[in-house]
Each structure stands twice: as structure tokens, then as C-alpha cells.
mmCIF file of C-alpha atoms in Angstrom:
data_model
loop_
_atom_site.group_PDB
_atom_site.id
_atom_site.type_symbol
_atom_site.label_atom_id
_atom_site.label_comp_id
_atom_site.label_asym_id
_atom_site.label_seq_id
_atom_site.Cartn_x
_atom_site.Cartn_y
_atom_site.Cartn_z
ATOM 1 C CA UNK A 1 -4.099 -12.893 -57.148
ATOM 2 C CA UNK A 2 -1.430 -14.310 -59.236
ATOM 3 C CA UNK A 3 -1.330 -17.688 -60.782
ATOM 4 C CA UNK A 4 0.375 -19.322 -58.763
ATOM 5 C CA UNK A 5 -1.435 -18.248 -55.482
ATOM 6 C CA UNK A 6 -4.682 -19.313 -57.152
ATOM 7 C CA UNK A 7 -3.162 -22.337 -58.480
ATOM 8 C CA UNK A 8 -2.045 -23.105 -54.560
ATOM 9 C CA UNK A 9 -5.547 -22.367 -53.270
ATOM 10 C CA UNK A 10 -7.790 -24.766 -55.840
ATOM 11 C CA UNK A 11 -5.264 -27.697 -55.137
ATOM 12 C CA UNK A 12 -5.926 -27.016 -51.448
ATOM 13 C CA UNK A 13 -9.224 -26.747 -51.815
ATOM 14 C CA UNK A 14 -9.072 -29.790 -54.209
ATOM 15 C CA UNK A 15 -7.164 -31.903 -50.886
ATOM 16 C CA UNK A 16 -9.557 -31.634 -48.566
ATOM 17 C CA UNK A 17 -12.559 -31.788 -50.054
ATOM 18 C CA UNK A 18 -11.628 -34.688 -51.342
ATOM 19 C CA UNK A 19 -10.555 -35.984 -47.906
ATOM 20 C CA UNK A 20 -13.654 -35.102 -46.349
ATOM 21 C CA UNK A 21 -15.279 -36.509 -49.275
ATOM 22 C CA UNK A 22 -13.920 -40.042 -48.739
ATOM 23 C CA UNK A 23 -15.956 -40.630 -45.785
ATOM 24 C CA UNK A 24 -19.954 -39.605 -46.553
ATOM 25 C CA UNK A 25 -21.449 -40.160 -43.345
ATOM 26 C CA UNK A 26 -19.046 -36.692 -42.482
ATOM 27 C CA UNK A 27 -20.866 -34.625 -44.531
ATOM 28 C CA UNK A 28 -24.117 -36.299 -45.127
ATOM 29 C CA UNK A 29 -25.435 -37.852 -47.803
ATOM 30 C CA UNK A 30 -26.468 -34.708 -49.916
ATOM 31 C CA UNK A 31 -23.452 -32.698 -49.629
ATOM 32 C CA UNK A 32 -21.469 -35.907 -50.075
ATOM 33 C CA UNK A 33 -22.776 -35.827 -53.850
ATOM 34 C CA UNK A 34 -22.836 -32.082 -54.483
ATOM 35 C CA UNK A 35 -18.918 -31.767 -53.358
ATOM 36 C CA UNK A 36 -18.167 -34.677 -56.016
ATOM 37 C CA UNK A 37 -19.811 -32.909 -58.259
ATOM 38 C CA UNK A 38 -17.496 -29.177 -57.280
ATOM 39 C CA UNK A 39 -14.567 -31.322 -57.216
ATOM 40 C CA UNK A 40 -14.905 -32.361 -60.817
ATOM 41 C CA UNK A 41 -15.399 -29.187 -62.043
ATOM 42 C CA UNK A 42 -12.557 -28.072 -60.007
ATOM 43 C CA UNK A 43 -10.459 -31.119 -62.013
ATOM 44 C CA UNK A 44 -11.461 -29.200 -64.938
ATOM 45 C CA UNK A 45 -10.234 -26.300 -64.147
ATOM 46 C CA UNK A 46 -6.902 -27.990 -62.704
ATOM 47 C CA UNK A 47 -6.648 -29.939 -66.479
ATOM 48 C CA UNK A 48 -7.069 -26.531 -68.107
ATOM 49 C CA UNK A 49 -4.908 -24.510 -65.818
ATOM 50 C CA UNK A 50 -2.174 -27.220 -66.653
ATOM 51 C CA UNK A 51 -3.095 -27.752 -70.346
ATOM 52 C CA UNK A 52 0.151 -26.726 -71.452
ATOM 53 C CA UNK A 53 2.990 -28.940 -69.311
ATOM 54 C CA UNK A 54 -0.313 -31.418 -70.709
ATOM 55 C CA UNK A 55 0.270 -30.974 -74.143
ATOM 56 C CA UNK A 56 3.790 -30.679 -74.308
ATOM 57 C CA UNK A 57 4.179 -34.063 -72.034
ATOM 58 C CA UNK A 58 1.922 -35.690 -74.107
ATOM 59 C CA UNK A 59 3.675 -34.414 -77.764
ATOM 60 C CA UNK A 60 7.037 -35.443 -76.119
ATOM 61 C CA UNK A 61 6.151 -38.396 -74.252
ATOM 62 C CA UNK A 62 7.606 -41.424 -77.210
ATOM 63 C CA UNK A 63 10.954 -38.626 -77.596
ATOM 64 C CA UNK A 64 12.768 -37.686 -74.655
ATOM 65 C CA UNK A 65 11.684 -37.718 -71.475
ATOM 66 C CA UNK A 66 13.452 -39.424 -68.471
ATOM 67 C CA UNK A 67 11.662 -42.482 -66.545
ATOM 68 C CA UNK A 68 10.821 -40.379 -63.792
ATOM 69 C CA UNK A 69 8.674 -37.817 -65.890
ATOM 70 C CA UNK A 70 7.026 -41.136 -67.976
ATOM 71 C CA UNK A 71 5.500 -42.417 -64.406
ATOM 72 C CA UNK A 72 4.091 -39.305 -63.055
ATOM 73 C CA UNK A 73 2.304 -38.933 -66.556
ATOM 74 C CA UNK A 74 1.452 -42.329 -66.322
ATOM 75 C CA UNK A 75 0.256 -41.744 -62.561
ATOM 76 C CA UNK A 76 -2.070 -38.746 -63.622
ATOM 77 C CA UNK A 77 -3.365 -39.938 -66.239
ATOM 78 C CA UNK A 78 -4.746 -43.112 -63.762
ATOM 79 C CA UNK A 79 -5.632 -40.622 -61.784
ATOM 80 C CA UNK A 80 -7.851 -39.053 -64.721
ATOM 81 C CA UNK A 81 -9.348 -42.415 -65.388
ATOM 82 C CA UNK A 82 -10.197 -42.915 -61.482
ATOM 83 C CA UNK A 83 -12.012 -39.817 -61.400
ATOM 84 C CA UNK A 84 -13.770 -40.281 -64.475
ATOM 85 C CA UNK A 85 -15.116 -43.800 -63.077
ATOM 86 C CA UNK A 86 -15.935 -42.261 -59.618
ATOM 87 C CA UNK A 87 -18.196 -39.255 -61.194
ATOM 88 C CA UNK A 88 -19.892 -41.752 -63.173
ATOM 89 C CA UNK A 89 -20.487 -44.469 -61.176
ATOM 90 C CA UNK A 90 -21.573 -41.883 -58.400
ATOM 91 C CA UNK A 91 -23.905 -40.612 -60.572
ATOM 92 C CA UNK A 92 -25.589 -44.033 -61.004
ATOM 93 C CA UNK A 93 -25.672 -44.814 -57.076
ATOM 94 C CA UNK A 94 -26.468 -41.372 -56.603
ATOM 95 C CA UNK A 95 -29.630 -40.304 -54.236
ATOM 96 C CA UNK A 96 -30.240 -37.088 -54.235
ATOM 97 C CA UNK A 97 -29.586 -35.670 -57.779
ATOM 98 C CA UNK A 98 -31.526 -36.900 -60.579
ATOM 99 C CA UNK A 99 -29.092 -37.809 -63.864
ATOM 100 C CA UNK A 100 -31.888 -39.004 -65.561
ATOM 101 C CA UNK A 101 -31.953 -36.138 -68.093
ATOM 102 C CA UNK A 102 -28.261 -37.689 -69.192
ATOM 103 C CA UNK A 103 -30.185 -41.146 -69.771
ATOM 104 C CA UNK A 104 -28.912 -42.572 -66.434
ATOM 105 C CA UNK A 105 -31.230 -44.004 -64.564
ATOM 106 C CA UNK A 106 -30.856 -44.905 -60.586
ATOM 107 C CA UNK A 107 -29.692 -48.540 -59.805
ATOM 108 C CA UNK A 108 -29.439 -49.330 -63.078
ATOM 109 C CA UNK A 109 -26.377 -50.831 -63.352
ATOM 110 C CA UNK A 110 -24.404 -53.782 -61.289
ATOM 111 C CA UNK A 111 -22.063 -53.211 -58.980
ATOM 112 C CA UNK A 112 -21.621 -49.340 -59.501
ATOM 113 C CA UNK A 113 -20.954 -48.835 -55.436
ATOM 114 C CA UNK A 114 -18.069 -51.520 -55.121
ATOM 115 C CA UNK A 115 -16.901 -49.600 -58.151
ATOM 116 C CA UNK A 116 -17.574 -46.553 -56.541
ATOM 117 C CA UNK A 117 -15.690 -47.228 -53.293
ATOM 118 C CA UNK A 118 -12.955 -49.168 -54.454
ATOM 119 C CA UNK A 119 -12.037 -46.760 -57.089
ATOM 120 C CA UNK A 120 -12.441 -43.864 -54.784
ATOM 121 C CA UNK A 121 -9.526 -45.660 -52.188
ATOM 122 C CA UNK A 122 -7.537 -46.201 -54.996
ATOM 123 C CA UNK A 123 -7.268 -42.655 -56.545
ATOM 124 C CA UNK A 124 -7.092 -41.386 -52.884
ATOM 125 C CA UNK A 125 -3.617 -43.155 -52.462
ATOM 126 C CA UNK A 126 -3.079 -42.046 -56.395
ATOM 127 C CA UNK A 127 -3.722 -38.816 -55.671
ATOM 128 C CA UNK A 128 -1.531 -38.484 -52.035
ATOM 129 C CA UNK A 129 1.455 -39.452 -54.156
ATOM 130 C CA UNK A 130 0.545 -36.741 -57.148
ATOM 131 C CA UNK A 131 0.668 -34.355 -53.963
ATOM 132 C CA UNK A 132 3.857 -36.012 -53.019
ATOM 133 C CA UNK A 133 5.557 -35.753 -55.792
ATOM 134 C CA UNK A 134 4.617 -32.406 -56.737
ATOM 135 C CA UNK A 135 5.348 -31.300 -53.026
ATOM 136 C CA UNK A 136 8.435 -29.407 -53.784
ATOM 137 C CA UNK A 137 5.977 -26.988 -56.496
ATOM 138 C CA UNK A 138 3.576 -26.594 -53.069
ATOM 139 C CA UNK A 139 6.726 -25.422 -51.074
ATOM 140 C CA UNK A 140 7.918 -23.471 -53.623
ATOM 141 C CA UNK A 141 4.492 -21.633 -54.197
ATOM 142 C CA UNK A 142 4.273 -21.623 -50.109
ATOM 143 C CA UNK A 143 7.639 -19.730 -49.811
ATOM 144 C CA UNK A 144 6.413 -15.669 -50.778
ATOM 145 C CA UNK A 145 3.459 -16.149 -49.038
ATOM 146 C CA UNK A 146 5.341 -17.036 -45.781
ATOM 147 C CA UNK A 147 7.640 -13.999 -46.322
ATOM 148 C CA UNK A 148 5.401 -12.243 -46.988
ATOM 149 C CA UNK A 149 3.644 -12.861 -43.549
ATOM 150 C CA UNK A 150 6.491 -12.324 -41.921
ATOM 151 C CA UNK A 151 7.014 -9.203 -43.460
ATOM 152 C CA UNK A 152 3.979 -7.975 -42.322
ATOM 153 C CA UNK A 153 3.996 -9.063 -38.485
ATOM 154 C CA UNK B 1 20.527 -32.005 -36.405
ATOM 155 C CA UNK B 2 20.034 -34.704 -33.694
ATOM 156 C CA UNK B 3 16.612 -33.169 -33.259
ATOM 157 C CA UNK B 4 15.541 -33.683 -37.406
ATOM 158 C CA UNK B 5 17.066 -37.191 -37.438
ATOM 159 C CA UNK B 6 14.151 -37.904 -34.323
ATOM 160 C CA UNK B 7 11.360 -36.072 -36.111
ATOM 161 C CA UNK B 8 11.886 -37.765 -38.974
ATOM 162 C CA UNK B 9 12.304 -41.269 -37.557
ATOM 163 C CA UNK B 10 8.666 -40.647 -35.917
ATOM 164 C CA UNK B 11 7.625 -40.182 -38.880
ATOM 165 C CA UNK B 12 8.593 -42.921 -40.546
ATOM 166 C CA UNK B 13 6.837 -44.939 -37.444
ATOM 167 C CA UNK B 14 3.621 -43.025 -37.708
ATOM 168 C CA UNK B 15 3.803 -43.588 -42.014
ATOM 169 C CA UNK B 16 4.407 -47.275 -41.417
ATOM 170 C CA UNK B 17 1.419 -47.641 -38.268
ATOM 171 C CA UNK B 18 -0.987 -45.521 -40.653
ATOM 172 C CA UNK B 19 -0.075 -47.719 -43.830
ATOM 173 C CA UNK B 20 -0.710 -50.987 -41.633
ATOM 174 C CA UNK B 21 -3.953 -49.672 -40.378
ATOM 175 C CA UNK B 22 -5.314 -48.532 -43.575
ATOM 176 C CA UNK B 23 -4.337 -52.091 -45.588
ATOM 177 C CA UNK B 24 -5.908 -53.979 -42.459
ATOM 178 C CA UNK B 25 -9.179 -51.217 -42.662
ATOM 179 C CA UNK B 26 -9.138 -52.365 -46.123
ATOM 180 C CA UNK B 27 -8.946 -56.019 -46.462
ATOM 181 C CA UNK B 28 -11.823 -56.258 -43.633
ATOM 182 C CA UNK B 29 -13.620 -53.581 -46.013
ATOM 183 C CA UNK B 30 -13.032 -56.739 -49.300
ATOM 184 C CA UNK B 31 -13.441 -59.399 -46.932
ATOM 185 C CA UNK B 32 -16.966 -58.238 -45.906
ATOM 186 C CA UNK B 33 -17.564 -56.791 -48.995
ATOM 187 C CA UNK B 34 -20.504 -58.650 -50.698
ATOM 188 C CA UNK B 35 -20.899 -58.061 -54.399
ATOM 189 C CA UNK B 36 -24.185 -59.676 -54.455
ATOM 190 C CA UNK B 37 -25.417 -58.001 -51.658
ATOM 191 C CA UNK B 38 -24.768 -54.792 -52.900
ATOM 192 C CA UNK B 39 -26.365 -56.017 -56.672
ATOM 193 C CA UNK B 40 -28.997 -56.656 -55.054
ATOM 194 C CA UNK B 41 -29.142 -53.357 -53.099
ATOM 195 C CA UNK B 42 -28.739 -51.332 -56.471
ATOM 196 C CA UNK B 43 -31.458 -53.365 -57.970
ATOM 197 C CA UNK B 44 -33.677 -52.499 -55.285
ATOM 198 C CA UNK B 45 -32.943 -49.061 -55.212
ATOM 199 C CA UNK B 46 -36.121 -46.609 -54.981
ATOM 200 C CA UNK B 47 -37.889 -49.786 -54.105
ATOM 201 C CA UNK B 48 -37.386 -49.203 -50.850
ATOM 202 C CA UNK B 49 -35.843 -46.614 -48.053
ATOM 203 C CA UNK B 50 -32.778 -48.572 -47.262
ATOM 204 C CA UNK B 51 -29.400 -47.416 -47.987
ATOM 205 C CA UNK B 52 -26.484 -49.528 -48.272
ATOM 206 C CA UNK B 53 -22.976 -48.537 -46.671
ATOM 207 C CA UNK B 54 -19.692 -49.104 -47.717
ATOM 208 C CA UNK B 55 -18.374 -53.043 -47.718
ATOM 209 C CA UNK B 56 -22.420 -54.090 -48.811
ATOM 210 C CA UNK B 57 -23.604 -53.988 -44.820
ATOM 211 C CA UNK B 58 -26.930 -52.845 -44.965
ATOM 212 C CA UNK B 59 -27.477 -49.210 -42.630
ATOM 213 C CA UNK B 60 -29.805 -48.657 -39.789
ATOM 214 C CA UNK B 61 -32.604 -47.749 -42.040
ATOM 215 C CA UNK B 62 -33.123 -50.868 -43.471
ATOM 216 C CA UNK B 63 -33.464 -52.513 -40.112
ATOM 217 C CA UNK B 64 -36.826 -53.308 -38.373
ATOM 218 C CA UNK B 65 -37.009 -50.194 -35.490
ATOM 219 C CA UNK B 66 -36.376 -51.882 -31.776
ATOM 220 C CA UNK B 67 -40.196 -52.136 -30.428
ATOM 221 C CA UNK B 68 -40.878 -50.931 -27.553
ATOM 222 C CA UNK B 69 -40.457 -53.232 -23.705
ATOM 223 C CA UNK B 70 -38.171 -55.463 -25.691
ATOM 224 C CA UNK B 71 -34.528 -56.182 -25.598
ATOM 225 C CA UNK B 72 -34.306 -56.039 -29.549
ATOM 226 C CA UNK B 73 -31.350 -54.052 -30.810
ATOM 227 C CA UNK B 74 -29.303 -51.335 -29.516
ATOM 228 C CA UNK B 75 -31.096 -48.007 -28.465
ATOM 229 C CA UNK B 76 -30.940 -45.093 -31.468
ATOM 230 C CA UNK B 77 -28.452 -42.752 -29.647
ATOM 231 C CA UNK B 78 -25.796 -45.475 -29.243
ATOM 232 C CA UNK B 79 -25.330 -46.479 -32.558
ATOM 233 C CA UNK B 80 -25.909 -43.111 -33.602
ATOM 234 C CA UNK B 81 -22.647 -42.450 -31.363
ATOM 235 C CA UNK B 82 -21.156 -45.414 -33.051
ATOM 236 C CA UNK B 83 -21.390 -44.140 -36.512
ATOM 237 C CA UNK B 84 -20.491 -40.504 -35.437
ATOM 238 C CA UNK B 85 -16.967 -42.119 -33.728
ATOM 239 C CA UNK B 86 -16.483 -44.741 -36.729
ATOM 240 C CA UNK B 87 -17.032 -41.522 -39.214
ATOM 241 C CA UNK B 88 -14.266 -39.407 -37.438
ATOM 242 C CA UNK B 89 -12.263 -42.626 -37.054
ATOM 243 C CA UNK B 90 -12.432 -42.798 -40.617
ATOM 244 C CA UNK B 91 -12.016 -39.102 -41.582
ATOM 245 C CA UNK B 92 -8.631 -39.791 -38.964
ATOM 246 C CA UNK B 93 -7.238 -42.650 -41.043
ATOM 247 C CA UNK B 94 -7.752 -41.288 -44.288
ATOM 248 C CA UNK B 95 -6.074 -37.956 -42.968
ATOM 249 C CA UNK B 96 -2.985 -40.107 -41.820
ATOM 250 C CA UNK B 97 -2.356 -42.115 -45.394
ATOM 251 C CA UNK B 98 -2.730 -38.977 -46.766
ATOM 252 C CA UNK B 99 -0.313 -37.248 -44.719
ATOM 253 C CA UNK B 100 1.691 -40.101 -44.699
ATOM 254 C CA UNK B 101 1.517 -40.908 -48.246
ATOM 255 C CA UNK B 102 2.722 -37.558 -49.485
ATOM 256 C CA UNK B 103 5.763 -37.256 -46.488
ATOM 257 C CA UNK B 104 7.135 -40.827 -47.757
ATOM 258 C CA UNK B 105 6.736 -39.652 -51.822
ATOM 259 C CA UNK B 106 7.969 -36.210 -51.180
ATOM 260 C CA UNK B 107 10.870 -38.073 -48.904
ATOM 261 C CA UNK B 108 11.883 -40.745 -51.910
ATOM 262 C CA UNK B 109 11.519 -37.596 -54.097
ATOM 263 C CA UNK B 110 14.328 -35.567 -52.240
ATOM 264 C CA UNK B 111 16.636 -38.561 -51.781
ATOM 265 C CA UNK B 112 16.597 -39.537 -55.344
ATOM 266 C CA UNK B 113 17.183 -35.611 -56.130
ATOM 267 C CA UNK B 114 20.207 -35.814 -53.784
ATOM 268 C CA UNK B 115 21.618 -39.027 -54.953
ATOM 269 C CA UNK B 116 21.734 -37.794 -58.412
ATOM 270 C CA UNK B 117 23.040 -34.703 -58.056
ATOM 271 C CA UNK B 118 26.068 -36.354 -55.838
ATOM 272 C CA UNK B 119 26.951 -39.085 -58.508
ATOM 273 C CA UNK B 120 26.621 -35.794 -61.291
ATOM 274 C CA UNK B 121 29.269 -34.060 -58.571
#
């Protein structure tokens, strides 16, 4: 598989996860935490698979780049921070898997489920316009495999 | 050509009907949303077998059970039904803003693309 196809089939995998993810009573309450958990090592991979259009934005990002480029890096790197706050403040509300071996404790802290939830909404929109954006990559990484299809049958 | 123009017209309406439903879905979700409640939820957690749902309403486990020969409550398969139809009615919404959300980006994304290669022409 080359990188691109695998690239193509995380980010899918990625989308709906993450869209069954945003409603728990889908999946149950179990699963609901154990697919947060996939998709953020999934994000890892994603972040590493990317690390070097990463570093070079990020080296280049005070010399030129145009306006457009400046808010998609600012959009992803919201969308960093809104994942960050949803895998920890779902591992404080969280029921099923114990954290307390990373000194979290369960219902510890205030308000960690209206952080939860309204974070989650607002990286779900963040994260439909990273797709967006990036659509013409998808389409581009969509084409061969379409060809190829048609190839075959 | 004729046939493009139409498809993407509906989807315009269908972007602009999903955006509407999700910002209304959401400002009922902050308007009952009740921070203390769901402090106090937190607090309690492990106390107790309750769960709390989304927007601070407490779920059908923390309610008393309807007992039995009395009118108290809905029976268990109806609101089981409920929350099955409000799930998929959920999993539905979210699938239309995201659908939506990344036709209207990728849209804005080709028309800018357009416009500026036109004024570089």
C-alpha cells in the first residue's frame, strides 16, 4: 500500500469514527471511550505522518507564507488543542477505564463534561472544515483508485 | 450544465437547513445546559449509578423505576425507542454539518482558486 492510499484510509477511518463518536448513546458507553482513545492514537499517527509539511509550516510561518496557508495552520493547530482537551477531560468523566494510574481520579474535577461536550461540537465543525479544505488532496488521492476500478471491471 | 447548476443549488438549501438545525440543536443544548447540575453530577460520581447526559439532564437510571398498577412515568420500551430515534436523529444531524460543512469549505475553496487564477490571467 502506498502512502498515499494509507494516508486516505486512516483519515477515513479518522471521519467516521469520529462521527459516530459524537453521539455515545450509538455506540454505547464503553466503546464510546475506547474509540476516543483509537482516535487519538490515530491523531498521532496523522501528526507524524505529516511531521514534515509540520515542521516546515511551523519554521516558515513569521517568513513567507500567504494568509490562506497562516489560517489553516492556525485552524489545525485549534484543532490540536480541541483534541487535547477532549482526551483529557474524557478521561476525567470517563466510566469505564480507570486513569487513576496517571493520577486522575474520577469526578474529580468541575465541569469536565460541559468541557467535554462543548469542545467536542466545536472541533467537530473544526475538523469538517480541515476536511474541507483539504478536499481537493482527498480527490486527488481518490482519482487512481477510481481508475483503477474501472480498469478492472 | 443546467443539471450541475440544480444539484448544486440543493445543496446549498440542504447546507443552509442542516446549519439552521444544528445552531437551533445547539442553543437548546446551552440553554438547558446546567453547569451546576452537571458539578454536581461529577461530584457525585461513583456515589451513585446515575449517569448524566449531554446538556446536564439527568438519564433514565437515575430516575425512581415506574411501580407497578400506577400511572408513574412512561413504560421502559418507549423511552427506550425514544433514545434509540433521538440517537440516530443525532448521528443524522451531525452527518449533515459534516457533509455540509466540508461541501461549503471545499466550495469557497474552489471559487477563491478560480478567482485568482482569472485576475493572474
Amino acid at each position: 500500500m502506498d502512502k498515499n492510499k494509507f494516508k486516505l484510509v486512516l483519515d477515513l477511518v479518522m471521519a467516521l469514527s469520529l462521527l459516530l463518536i459524537m453521539v455515545p448513546n450509538i455506540l454505547g458507553q464503553i466503546v464510546h471511550e475506547w474509540v476516543g482513545l483509537i482516535i487519538g492514537a490515530v491523531l498521532l499517527i496523522h501528526l507524524v505522518i505529516n511531521w514534515n509539511s509540520i515542521k516546515t509550516l511551523t519554521l516558515n510561518f513569521f517568513h513567507s507564507l500567504s494568509f490562506k496557508i497562516r489560517i489553516t495552520y492556525f485552524l489545525n493547530l485549534l484543532i490540536f488543542i480541541g483534541f487535547v482537551s477532549i482526551i483529557i477531560s474524557g478521561m476525567y468523566i470517563s466510566k469505564s477505564i480507570d486513569f487513576s494510574w496517571l493520577g486522575i481520579s474520577r469526578g474529580s474535577g468541575m465541569g469536565w463534561k460541559l468541557l467535554h461536550t462543548s469542545t467536542s461540537y466545536l472541533t467537530f465543525l473544526l475538523v469538517s472544515i480541515h476536511i474541507g479544505m483539504n478536499f481537493r488532496w482527498v480527490l486527488s488521492a481518490v482519482k487512481p483508485i477510481k481508475t483503477n476500478l474501472r480498469l478492472t471491471y | 450544465m443546467i443539471f450541475r447548476r440544480r444539484m448544486m443549488q440543493i445543496v446549498c438549501i440542504l447546507c443552509i437547513l442542516t446549519a439552521g438545525l444544528y445552531s437551533f440543536n445547539s442553543l437548546d443544548y446551552l440553554s438547558k445546559a446546567n453547569p451546576t447540575k452537571i458539578v454536581q453530577a461529577v461530584q457525585s460520581f461513583g456515589q451513585n449509578n446515575g449517569t448524566v447526559l449531554e446538556g446536564g439532564h439527568e438519564s433514565a437510571s437515575n430516575q425512581p423505576p415506574p411501580s407497578a398498577g400506577t400511572n408513574q412515568g412512561p413504560p421502559a420500551d418507549s423511552k427506550r425507542e425514544k433514545s434509540s430515534f433521538e440517537a440516530l436523529w443525532n448521528l443524522l444531524l451531525f452527518l449533515g454539518v459534516f457533509v455540509s460543512t466540508i461541501t461549503v469549505t471545499h466550495l469557497i475553496d474552489q471559487v477563491s482558486r478560480t478567482t485568482r487564477r482569472a485576475v493572474k490571467a
